[in-house]
mmCIF file of C-alpha atoms and ligand atoms in Angstrom:
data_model
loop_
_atom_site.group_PDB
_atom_site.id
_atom_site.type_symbol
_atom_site.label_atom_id
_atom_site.label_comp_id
_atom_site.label_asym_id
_atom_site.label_seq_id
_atom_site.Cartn_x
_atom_site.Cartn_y
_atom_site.Cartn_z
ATOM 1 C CA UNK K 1 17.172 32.613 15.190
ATOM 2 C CA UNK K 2 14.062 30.129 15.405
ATOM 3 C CA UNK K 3 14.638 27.990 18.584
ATOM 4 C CA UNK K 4 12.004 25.604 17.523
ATOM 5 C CA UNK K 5 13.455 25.091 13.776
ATOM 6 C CA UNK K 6 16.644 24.439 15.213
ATOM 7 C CA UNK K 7 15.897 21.482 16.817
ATOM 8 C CA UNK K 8 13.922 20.294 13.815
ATOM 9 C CA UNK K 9 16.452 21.116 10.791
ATOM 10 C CA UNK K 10 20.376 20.052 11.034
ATOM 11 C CA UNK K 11 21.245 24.414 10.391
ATOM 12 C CA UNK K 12 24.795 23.112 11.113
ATOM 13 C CA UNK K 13 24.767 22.004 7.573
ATOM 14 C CA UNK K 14 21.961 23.108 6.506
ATOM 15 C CA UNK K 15 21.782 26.587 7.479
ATOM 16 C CA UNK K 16 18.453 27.757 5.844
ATOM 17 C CA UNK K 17 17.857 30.493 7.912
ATOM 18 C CA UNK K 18 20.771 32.240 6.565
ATOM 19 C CA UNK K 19 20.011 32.110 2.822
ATOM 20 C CA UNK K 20 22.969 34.352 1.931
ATOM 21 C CA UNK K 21 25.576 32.190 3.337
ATOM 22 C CA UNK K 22 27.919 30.518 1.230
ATOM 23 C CA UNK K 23 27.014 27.308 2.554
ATOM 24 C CA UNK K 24 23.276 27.354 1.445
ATOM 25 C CA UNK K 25 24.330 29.290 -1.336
ATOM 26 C CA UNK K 26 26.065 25.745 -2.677
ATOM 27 C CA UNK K 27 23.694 23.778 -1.784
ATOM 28 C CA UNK K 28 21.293 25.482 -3.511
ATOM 29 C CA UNK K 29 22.857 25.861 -6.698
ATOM 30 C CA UNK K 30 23.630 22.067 -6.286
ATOM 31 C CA UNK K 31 19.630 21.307 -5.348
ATOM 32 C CA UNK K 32 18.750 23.643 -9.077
ATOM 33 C CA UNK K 33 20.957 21.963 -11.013
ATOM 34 C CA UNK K 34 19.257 18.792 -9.982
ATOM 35 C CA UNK K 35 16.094 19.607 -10.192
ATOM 36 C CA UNK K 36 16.778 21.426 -13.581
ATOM 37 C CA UNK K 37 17.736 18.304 -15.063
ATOM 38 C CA UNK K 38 16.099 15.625 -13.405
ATOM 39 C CA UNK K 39 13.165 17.666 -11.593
ATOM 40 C CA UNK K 40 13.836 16.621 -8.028
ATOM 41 C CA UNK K 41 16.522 17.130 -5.655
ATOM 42 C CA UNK K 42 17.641 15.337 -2.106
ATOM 43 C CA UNK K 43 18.914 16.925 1.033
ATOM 44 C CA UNK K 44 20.415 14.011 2.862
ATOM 45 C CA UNK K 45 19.997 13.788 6.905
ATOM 46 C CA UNK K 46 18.294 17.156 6.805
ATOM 47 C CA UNK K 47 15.919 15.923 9.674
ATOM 48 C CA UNK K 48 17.186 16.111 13.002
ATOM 49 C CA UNK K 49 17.337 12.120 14.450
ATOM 50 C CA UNK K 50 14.985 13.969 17.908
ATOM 51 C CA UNK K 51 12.533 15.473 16.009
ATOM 52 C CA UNK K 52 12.025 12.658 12.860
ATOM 53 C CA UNK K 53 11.001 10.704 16.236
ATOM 54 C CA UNK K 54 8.374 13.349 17.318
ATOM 55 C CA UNK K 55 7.057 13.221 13.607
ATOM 56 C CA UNK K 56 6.939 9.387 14.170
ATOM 57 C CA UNK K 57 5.260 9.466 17.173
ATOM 58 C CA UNK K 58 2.458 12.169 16.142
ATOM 59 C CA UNK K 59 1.695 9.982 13.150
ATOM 60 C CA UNK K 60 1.299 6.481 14.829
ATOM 61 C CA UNK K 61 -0.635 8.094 17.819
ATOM 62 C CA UNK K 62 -3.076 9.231 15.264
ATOM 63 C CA UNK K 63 -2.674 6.219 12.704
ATOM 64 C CA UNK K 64 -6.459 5.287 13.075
ATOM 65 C CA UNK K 65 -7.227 8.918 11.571
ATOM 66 C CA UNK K 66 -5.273 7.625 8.322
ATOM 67 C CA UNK K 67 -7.576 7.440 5.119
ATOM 68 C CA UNK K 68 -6.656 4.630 3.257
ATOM 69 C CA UNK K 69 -8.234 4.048 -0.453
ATOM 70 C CA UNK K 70 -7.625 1.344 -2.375
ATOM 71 C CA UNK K 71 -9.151 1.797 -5.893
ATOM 72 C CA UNK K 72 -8.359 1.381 -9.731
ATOM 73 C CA UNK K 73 -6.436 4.804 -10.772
ATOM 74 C CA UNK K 74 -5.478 6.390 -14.090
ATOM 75 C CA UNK K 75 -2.326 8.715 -13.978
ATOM 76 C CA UNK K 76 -4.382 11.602 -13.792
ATOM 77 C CA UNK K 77 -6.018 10.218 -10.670
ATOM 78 C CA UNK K 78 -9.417 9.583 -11.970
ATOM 79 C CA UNK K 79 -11.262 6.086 -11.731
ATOM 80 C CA UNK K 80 -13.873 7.089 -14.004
ATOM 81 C CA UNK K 81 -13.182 5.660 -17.754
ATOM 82 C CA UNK K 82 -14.115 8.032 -20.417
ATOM 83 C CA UNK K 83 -15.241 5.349 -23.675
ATOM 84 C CA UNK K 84 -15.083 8.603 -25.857
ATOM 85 C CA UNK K 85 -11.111 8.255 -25.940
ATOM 86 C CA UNK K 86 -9.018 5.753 -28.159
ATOM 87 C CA UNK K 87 -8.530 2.764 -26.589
ATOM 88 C CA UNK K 88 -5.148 2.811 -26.339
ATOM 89 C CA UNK K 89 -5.039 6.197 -24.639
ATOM 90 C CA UNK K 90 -2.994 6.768 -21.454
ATOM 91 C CA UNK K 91 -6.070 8.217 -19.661
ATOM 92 C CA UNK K 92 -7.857 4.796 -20.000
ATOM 93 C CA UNK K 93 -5.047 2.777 -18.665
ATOM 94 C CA UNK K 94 -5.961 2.220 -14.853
ATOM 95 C CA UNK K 95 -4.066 0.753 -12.119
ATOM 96 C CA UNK K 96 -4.172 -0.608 -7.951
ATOM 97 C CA UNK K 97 -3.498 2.072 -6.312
ATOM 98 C CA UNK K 98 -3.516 1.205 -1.769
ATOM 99 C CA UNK K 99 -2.520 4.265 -0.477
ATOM 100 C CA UNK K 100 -3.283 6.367 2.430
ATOM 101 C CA UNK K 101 -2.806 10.282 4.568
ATOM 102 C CA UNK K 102 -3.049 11.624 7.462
ATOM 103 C CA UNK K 103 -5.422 14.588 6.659
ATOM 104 C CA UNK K 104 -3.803 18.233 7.293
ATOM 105 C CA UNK K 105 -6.719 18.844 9.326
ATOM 106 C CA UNK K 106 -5.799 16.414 11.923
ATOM 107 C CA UNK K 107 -3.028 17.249 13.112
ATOM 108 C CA UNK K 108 -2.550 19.079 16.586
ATOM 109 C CA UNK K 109 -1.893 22.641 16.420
ATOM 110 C CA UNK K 110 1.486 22.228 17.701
ATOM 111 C CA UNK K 111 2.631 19.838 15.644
ATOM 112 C CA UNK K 112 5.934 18.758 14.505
ATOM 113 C CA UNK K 113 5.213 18.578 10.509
ATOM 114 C CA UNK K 114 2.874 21.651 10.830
ATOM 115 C CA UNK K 115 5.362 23.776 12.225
ATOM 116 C CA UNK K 116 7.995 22.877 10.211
ATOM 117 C CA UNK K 117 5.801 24.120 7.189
ATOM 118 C CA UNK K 118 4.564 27.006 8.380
ATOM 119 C CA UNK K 119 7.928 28.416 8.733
ATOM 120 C CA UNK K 120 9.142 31.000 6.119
ATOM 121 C CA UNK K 121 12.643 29.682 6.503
ATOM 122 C CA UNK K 122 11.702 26.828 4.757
ATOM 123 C CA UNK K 123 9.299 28.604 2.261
ATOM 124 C CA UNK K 124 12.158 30.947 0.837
ATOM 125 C CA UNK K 125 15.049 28.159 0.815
ATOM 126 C CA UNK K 126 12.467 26.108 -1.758
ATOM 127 C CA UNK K 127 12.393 28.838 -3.519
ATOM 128 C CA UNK K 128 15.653 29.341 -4.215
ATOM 129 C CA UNK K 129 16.286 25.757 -4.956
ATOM 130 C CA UNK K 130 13.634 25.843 -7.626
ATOM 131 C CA UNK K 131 14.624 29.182 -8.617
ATOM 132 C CA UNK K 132 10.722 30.305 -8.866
ATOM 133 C CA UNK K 133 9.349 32.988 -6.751
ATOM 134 C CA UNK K 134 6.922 33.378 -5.248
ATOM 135 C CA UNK K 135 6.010 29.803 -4.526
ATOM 136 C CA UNK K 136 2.719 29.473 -1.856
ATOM 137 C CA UNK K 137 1.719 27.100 0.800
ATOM 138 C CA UNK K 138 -1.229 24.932 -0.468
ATOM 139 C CA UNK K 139 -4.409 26.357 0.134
ATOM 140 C CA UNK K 140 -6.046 22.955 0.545
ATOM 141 C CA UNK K 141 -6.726 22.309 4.309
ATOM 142 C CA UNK K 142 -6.529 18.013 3.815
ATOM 143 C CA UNK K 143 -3.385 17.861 1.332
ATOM 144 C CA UNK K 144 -1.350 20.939 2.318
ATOM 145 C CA UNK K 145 0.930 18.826 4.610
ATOM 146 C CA UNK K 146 -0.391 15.199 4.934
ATOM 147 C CA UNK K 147 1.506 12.237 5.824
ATOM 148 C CA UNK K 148 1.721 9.296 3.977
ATOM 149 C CA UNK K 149 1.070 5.967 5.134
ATOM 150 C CA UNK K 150 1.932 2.998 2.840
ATOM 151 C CA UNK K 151 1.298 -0.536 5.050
ATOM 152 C CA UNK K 152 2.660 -3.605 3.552
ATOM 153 C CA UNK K 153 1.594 -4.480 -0.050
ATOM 154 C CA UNK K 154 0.799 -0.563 -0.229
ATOM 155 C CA UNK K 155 1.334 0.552 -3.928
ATOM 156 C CA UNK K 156 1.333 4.303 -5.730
ATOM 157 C CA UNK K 157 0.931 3.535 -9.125
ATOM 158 C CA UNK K 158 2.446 6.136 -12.161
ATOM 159 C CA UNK K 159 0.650 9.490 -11.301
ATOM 160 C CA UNK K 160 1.074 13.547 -11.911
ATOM 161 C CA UNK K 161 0.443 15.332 -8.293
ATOM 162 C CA UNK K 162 -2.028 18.355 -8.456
ATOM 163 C CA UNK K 163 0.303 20.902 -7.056
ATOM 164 C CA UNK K 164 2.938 21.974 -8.540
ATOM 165 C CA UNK K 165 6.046 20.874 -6.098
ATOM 166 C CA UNK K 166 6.585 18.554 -3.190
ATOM 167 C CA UNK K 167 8.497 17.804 -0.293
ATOM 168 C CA UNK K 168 8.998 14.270 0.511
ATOM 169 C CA UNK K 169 10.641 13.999 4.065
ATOM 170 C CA UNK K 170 11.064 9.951 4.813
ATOM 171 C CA UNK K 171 10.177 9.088 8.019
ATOM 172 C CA UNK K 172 10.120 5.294 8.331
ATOM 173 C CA UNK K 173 11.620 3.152 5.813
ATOM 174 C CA UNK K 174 10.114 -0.271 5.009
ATOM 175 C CA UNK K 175 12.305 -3.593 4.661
ATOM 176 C CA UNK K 176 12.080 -4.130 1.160
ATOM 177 C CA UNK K 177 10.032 -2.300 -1.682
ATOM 178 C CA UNK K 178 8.144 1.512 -1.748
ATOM 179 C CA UNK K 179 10.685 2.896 -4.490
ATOM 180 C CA UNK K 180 10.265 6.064 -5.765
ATOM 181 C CA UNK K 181 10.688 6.086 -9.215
ATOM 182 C CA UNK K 182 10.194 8.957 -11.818
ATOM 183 C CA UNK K 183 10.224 10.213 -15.212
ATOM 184 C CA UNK K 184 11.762 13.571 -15.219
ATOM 185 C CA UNK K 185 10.089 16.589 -17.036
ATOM 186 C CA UNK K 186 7.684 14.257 -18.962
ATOM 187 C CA UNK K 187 4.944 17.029 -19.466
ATOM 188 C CA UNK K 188 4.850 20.936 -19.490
ATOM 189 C CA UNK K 189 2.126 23.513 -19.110
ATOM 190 C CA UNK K 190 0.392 23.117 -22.516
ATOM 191 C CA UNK K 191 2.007 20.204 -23.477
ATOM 192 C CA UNK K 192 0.999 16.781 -21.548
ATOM 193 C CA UNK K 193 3.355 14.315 -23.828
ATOM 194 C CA UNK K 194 0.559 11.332 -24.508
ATOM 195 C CA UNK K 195 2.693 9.414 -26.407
ATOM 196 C CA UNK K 196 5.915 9.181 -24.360
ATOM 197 C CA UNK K 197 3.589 8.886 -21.022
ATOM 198 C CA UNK K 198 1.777 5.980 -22.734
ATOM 199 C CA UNK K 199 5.379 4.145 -23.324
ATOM 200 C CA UNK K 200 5.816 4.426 -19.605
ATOM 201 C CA UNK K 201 3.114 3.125 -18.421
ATOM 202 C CA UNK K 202 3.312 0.168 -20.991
ATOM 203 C CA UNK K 203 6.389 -0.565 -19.339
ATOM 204 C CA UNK K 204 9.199 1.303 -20.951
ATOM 205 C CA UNK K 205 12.118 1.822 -18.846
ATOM 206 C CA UNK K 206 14.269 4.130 -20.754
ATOM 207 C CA UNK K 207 13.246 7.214 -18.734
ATOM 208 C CA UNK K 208 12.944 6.086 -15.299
ATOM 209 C CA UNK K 209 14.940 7.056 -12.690
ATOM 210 C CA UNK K 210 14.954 5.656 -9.067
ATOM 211 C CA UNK K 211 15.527 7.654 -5.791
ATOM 212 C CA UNK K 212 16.429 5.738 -2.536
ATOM 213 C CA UNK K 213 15.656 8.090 0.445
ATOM 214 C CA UNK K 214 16.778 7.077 3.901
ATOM 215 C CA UNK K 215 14.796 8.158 7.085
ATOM 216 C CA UNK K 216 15.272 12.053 7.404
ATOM 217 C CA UNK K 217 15.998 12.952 3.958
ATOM 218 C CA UNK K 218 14.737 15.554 2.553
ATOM 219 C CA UNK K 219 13.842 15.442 -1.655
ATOM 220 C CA UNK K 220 12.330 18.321 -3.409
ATOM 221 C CA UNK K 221 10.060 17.360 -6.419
ATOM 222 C CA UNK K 222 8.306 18.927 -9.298
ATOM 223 C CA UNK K 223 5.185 16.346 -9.316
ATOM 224 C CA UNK K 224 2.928 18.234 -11.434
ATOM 225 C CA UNK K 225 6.045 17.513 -14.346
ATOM 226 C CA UNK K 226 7.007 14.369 -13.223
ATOM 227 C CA UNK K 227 5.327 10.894 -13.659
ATOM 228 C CA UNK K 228 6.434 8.977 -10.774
ATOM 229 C CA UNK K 229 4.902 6.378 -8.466
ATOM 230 C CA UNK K 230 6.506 4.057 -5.435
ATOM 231 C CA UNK K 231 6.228 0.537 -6.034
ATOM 232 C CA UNK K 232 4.514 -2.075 -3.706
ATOM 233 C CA UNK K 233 5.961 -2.451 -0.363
ATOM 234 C CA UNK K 234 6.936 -5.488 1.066
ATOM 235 C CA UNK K 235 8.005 -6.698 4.493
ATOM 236 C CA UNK K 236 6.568 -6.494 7.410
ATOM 237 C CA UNK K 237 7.385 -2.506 8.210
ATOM 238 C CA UNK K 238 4.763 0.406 7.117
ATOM 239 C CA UNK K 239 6.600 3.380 4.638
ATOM 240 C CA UNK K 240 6.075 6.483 6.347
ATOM 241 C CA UNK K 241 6.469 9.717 5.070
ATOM 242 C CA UNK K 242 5.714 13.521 5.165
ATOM 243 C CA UNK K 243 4.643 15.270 1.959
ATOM 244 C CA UNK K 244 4.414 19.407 2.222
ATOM 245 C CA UNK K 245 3.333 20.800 -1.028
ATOM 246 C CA UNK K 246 3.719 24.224 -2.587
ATOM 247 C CA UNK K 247 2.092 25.845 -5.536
ATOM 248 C CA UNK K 248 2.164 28.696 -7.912
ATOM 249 C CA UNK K 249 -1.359 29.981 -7.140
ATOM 250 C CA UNK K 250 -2.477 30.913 -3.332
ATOM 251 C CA UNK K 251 -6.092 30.246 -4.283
ATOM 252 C CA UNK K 252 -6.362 26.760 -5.749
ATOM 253 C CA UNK K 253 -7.279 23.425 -4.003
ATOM 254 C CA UNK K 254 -7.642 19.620 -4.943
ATOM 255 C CA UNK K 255 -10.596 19.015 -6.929
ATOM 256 C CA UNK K 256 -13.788 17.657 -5.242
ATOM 257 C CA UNK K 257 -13.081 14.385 -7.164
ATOM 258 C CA UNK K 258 -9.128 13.939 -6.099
ATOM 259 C CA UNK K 259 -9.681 15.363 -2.245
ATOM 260 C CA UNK K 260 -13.085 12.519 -2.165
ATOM 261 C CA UNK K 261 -11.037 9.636 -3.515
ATOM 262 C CA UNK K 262 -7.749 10.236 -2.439
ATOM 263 C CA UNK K 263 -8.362 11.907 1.500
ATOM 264 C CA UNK K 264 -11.763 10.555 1.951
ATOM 265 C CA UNK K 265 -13.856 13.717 1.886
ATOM 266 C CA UNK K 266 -14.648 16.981 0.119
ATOM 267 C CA UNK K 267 -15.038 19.945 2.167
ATOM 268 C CA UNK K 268 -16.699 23.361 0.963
ATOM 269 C CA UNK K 269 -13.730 24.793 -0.295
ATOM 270 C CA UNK K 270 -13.312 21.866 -2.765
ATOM 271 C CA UNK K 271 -16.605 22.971 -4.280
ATOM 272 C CA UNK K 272 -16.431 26.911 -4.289
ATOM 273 C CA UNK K 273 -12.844 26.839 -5.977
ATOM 274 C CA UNK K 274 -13.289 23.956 -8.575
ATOM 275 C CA UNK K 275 -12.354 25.874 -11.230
ATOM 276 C CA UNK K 276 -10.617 24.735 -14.672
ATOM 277 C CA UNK K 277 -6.557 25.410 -15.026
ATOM 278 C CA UNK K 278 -4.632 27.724 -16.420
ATOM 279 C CA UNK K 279 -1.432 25.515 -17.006
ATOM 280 C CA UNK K 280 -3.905 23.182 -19.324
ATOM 281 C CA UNK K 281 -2.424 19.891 -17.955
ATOM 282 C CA UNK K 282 -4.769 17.503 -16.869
ATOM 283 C CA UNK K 283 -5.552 16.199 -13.246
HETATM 284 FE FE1 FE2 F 301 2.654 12.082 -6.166
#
């Protein structure tokens, strides 16, 4: 048994270390159905009250670290217009985007957040909930486990995430605003769905589905798929949350374009493995 991921996970109902017991056998059928049909699924209370604290606390002590940008996005997280597309294309439709992370890199060895992803506990139970193996841990040092600081007014606008799937763990809740909403399983590998993502952002509704997390919940997401974005937060109280990716290939980072405008800097890595994709979906 991991003393350390006991006091971090509630195991009493959420026994992930023991992957063949009938309890996390449900849940996990439960969590694939979901995320079959809507592409995300949510654990509720799977944070320990003690330790969403710690993760509270290790954020705010370092909350001057946070990179915030606050730039003119498309949904493929580019700011750069490209005047050889139709007009009317979704990759020339650009909007505010306030957003910020704690880096990966900053955070102290013995972390909370860091631990809590490095365990294989948590590793295989994804897994199984998607029902793909392997999965990896992201190999980019910045976005591998960042958290994610949205102050008041803070807005994500309609976006596809780089990797592949995401954890969202909610660790402070603001007073009104910073919904997640999503459109489930609007693109595939080889297929990125122009038209219907175009309707979305134009401000069709008939797809979107909203999530309301609570502090400790735990929601498992397939971003790449999945146009989503959380809308502007209001009230005085900053959303806080944790976001621990996984990915399909071990070797692959952000771009030197996304890790510059979205966590402030491009490190060597960015540059040695900016290589095109094999799933032929933008980002
Ligand atoms: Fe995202």
């Amino acid at each position: 048994m991991n003393k350390r991921l006991e006091k971090i996970v509630n195991l009493n109902n959420y026994p992930i270390h023991d992957i063949e017991s009938d309890q996390i056998k449900n849940l996990i059928k439960k969590c694939k159905f979901d995320l079959d049909k809507y592409s995300c699924a949510t654990i509720p209370n799977f944070i320990l009250p003690d330790s969403l604290k710690i993760m509270n606390e290790e954020l705010e002590k370092q909350i001057n670290e946070v990179y915030m940008s606050k730039e003119s996005i498309n949904a493929y997280l580019y700011s750069q217009d490209d005047p050889a597309l139709p007009e009317d294309h979704p990759k020339r439709l650009f909007m505010n985007r306030y957003n910020g992370y704690l880096n990966s890199d900053c955070f102290p060895k013995n972390s909370e957040m860091k631990f809590l992803y490095e365990t294989d506990e948590l590793l295989k139970f994804v897994s199984a909930c998607l029902g793909i193996s392997p999965i990896y841990r992201w190999a980019d040092p910045l976005a591998c486990h960042a958290y994610n600081v949205m102050y008041p007014e803070g807005i994500l606008p309609w976006h596809f995430d780089s990797c592949e799937f995401t954890l969202s763990l909610m660790i402070q809740k603001p007073e009104k605003g910073g919904i997640f909403e999503y459109c489930p399983n609007i693109r595939a590998p080889g297929n990125e769905n122009f038209d219907e993502v175009k309707k979305v952002l134009n401000g069709d509704r008939s797809r979107v589905r909203q999530l309301k997390l609570e502090p400790g919940d735990l929601q498992i997401f397939k971003g790449r798929f999945t146009l989503h974005r959380v809308t502007k937060v209001e009230g005085n109280t900053s959303r806080y949350m944790c976001i621990p990716a996984y990915v399909l290939d071990p070797w692959r980072v952000n771009t030197p374009e996304h890790s510059r405008a979205i966590y402030g800097k491009v490190l060597p890595i960015h540059i040695e493995r900016n290589k095109a994709r094999s799933d032929g979906l933008a980002d």
